[in-house]
GROMACS .gro file of N, CA and C in nm:
model
  192
    1MET      N    1  -0.410   2.689   4.252
    1MET     CA    2  -0.312   2.598   4.195
    1MET      C    3  -0.312   2.616   4.044
    2THR      N    4  -0.195   2.624   3.985
    2THR     CA    5  -0.184   2.642   3.841
    2THR      C    6  -0.138   2.513   3.775
    3GLU      N    7  -0.177   2.498   3.650
    3GLU     CA    8  -0.136   2.379   3.574
    3GLU      C    9   0.002   2.401   3.516
    4PRO      N   10   0.085   2.299   3.513
    4PRO     CA   11   0.217   2.314   3.452
    4PRO      C   12   0.204   2.332   3.302
    5ARG      N   13   0.297   2.407   3.245
    5ARG     CA   14   0.295   2.426   3.100
    5ARG      C   15   0.344   2.299   3.032
    6THR      N   16   0.277   2.264   2.925
    6THR     CA   17   0.318   2.145   2.849
    6THR      C   18   0.341   2.184   2.705
    7SER      N   19   0.433   2.118   2.642
    7SER     CA   20   0.460   2.140   2.501
    7SER      C   21   0.375   2.044   2.420
    8PRO      N   22   0.335   2.085   2.298
    8PRO     CA   23   0.261   1.989   2.214
    8PRO      C   24   0.351   1.873   2.176
    9LEU      N   25   0.290   1.758   2.162
    9LEU     CA   26   0.366   1.639   2.122
    9LEU      C   27   0.414   1.653   1.978
   10PRO      N   28   0.535   1.611   1.948
   10PRO     CA   29   0.582   1.618   1.809
   10PRO      C   30   0.509   1.516   1.724
   11LEU      N   31   0.496   1.548   1.596
   11LEU     CA   32   0.435   1.453   1.504
   11LEU      C   33   0.531   1.339   1.480
   12LEU      N   34   0.479   1.218   1.486
   12LEU     CA   35   0.563   1.101   1.467
   12LEU      C   36   0.560   1.060   1.320
   13ALA      N   37   0.673   1.022   1.269
   13ALA     CA   38   0.681   0.974   1.131
   13ALA      C   39   0.611   0.839   1.122
   14PRO      N   40   0.543   0.812   1.011
   14PRO     CA   41   0.478   0.682   0.997
   14PRO      C   42   0.580   0.569   1.000
   15THR      N   43   0.537   0.457   1.051
   15THR     CA   44   0.624   0.340   1.057
   15THR      C   45   0.644   0.286   0.916
   16VAL      N   46   0.768   0.264   0.879
   16VAL     CA   47   0.800   0.211   0.747
   16VAL      C   48   0.821   0.061   0.760
   17HIS      N   49   0.762  -0.014   0.670
   17HIS     CA   50   0.780  -0.160   0.671
   17HIS      C   51   0.772  -0.213   0.528
   18GLU      N   52   0.820  -0.332   0.510
   18GLU     CA   53   0.810  -0.400   0.381
   18GLU      C   54   0.669  -0.454   0.369
   19HIS      N   55   0.597  -0.411   0.265
   19HIS     CA   56   0.459  -0.457   0.246
   19HIS      C   57   0.457  -0.603   0.202
   20GLY      N   58   0.361  -0.676   0.252
   20GLY     CA   59   0.335  -0.813   0.209
   20GLY      C   60   0.203  -0.812   0.134
   21TRP      N   61   0.209  -0.809   0.001
   21TRP     CA   62   0.089  -0.788  -0.080
   21TRP      C   63   0.007  -0.916  -0.097
   22LEU      N   64  -0.123  -0.902  -0.074
   22LEU     CA   65  -0.220  -1.009  -0.096
   22LEU      C   66  -0.312  -0.966  -0.209
   23VAL      N   67  -0.341  -1.056  -0.302
   23VAL     CA   68  -0.430  -1.024  -0.414
   23VAL      C   69  -0.574  -1.036  -0.365
   24GLU      N   70  -0.649  -0.924  -0.376
   24GLU     CA   71  -0.790  -0.925  -0.339
   24GLU      C   72  -0.878  -0.965  -0.457
   25SER      N   73  -0.840  -0.919  -0.577
   25SER     CA   74  -0.911  -0.959  -0.698
   25SER      C   75  -0.822  -0.931  -0.818
   26SER      N   76  -0.859  -0.986  -0.932
   26SER     CA   77  -0.780  -0.967  -1.054
   26SER      C   78  -0.869  -0.987  -1.175
   27HIS      N   79  -0.824  -0.933  -1.289
   27HIS     CA   80  -0.891  -0.960  -1.417
   27HIS      C   81  -0.791  -0.944  -1.530
   28ARG      N   82  -0.816  -1.014  -1.638
   28ARG     CA   83  -0.726  -1.011  -1.754
   28ARG      C   84  -0.763  -0.895  -1.845
   29THR      N   85  -0.660  -0.836  -1.903
   29THR     CA   86  -0.677  -0.731  -2.003
   29THR      C   87  -0.583  -0.763  -2.120
   30LEU      N   88  -0.586  -0.680  -2.224
   30LEU     CA   89  -0.494  -0.701  -2.336
   30LEU      C   90  -0.349  -0.680  -2.295
   31ASP      N   91  -0.325  -0.597  -2.193
   31ASP     CA   92  -0.189  -0.567  -2.147
   31ASP      C   93  -0.135  -0.669  -2.046
   32GLY      N   94  -0.221  -0.755  -1.994
   32GLY     CA   95  -0.181  -0.852  -1.892
   32GLY      C   96  -0.290  -0.864  -1.786
   33THR      N   97  -0.254  -0.916  -1.672
   33THR     CA   98  -0.351  -0.933  -1.563
   33THR      C   99  -0.338  -0.817  -1.465
   34VAL      N  100  -0.449  -0.748  -1.440
   34VAL     CA  101  -0.453  -0.639  -1.343
   34VAL      C  102  -0.485  -0.701  -1.207
   35LEU      N  103  -0.402  -0.667  -1.107
   35LEU     CA  104  -0.418  -0.722  -0.972
   35LEU      C  105  -0.451  -0.610  -0.874
   36TYR      N  106  -0.554  -0.628  -0.795
   36TYR     CA  107  -0.588  -0.534  -0.689
   36TYR      C  108  -0.535  -0.595  -0.560
   37VAL      N  109  -0.432  -0.532  -0.502
   37VAL     CA  110  -0.360  -0.591  -0.390
   37VAL      C  111  -0.374  -0.506  -0.264
   38ARG      N  112  -0.358  -0.571  -0.148
   38ARG     CA  113  -0.365  -0.506  -0.017
   38ARG      C  114  -0.253  -0.560   0.070
   39CYS      N  115  -0.189  -0.472   0.148
   39CYS     CA  116  -0.084  -0.515   0.241
   39CYS      C  117  -0.149  -0.587   0.359
   40ALA      N  118  -0.099  -0.704   0.390
   40ALA     CA  119  -0.155  -0.784   0.501
   40ALA      C  120  -0.133  -0.717   0.635
   41ALA      N  121  -0.027  -0.638   0.649
   41ALA     CA  122   0.005  -0.578   0.780
   41ALA      C  123  -0.068  -0.447   0.806
   42CYS      N  124  -0.070  -0.357   0.707
   42CYS     CA  125  -0.124  -0.222   0.734
   42CYS      C  126  -0.250  -0.188   0.655
   43GLY      N  127  -0.289  -0.271   0.559
   43GLY     CA  128  -0.411  -0.246   0.484
   43GLY      C  129  -0.396  -0.152   0.365
   44THR      N  130  -0.274  -0.106   0.336
   44THR     CA  131  -0.250  -0.020   0.222
   44THR      C  132  -0.286  -0.096   0.094
   45ARG      N  133  -0.344  -0.024  -0.002
   45ARG     CA  134  -0.384  -0.088  -0.127
   45ARG      C  135  -0.312  -0.024  -0.245
   46ARG      N  136  -0.302  -0.101  -0.356
   46ARG     CA  137  -0.252  -0.049  -0.482
   46ARG      C  138  -0.298  -0.142  -0.593
   47VAL      N  139  -0.275  -0.099  -0.717
   47VAL     CA  140  -0.310  -0.177  -0.836
   47VAL      C  141  -0.181  -0.214  -0.906
   48ASP      N  142  -0.165  -0.341  -0.941
   48ASP     CA  143  -0.047  -0.392  -1.009
   48ASP      C  144  -0.086  -0.449  -1.145
   49LEU      N  145   0.014  -0.461  -1.232
   49LEU     CA  146  -0.006  -0.525  -1.362
   49LEU      C  147   0.097  -0.636  -1.377
   50ALA      N  148   0.049  -0.756  -1.402
   50ALA     CA  149   0.136  -0.870  -1.434
   50ALA      C  150   0.130  -0.885  -1.586
   51ALA      N  151   0.230  -0.826  -1.655
   51ALA     CA  152   0.228  -0.825  -1.801
   51ALA      C  153   0.254  -0.964  -1.859
   52ARG      N  154   0.344  -1.039  -1.794
   52ARG     CA  155   0.378  -1.174  -1.840
   52ARG      C  156   0.381  -1.267  -1.719
   53PRO      N  157   0.345  -1.393  -1.737
   53PRO     CA  158   0.347  -1.487  -1.624
   53PRO      C  159   0.486  -1.507  -1.564
   54GLN      N  160   0.593  -1.489  -1.643
   54GLN     CA  161   0.729  -1.515  -1.595
   54GLN      C  162   0.789  -1.398  -1.516
   55THR      N  163   0.729  -1.281  -1.521
   55THR     CA  164   0.784  -1.164  -1.455
   55THR      C  165   0.699  -1.121  -1.336
   56PRO      N  166   0.760  -1.060  -1.234
   56PRO     CA  167   0.680  -1.013  -1.120
   56PRO      C  168   0.590  -0.895  -1.161
   57PRO      N  169   0.478  -0.877  -1.094
   57PRO     CA  170   0.389  -0.765  -1.125
   57PRO      C  171   0.457  -0.631  -1.097
   58ALA      N  172   0.416  -0.530  -1.171
   58ALA     CA  173   0.466  -0.394  -1.153
   58ALA      C  174   0.350  -0.307  -1.105
   59ALA      N  175   0.379  -0.212  -1.017
   59ALA     CA  176   0.275  -0.122  -0.964
   59ALA      C  177   0.224  -0.029  -1.075
   60LEU      N  178   0.092  -0.020  -1.087
   60LEU     CA  179   0.030   0.075  -1.180
   60LEU      C  180  -0.014   0.201  -1.107
   61SER      N  181  -0.036   0.190  -0.977
   61SER     CA  182  -0.083   0.304  -0.898
   61SER      C  183   0.012   0.327  -0.781
   62ARG      N  184  -0.006   0.439  -0.714
   62ARG     CA  185   0.070   0.463  -0.592
   62ARG      C  186  -0.003   0.393  -0.477
   63GLU      N  187   0.065   0.380  -0.366
   63GLU     CA  188   0.005   0.315  -0.249
   63GLU      C  189  -0.095   0.408  -0.185
   64VAL      N  190  -0.213   0.357  -0.156
   64VAL     CA  191  -0.320   0.435  -0.096
   64VAL      C  192  -0.365   0.369   0.032
   0.00000   0.00000   0.00000
């Protein structure tokens, strides 16, 4: 009895979603507050900078 031929499975693209960032820790610097954040859904991390209290934080690093 022979085994049927099978094709390799195609690589699946990663699931894209809107990250929900949670602050794990933070500290103040001369440029503003540095925030170490993690996505609640997938665990991706990045570093943000909140330069002013009135403005939303901006990403300082890429998502890792």
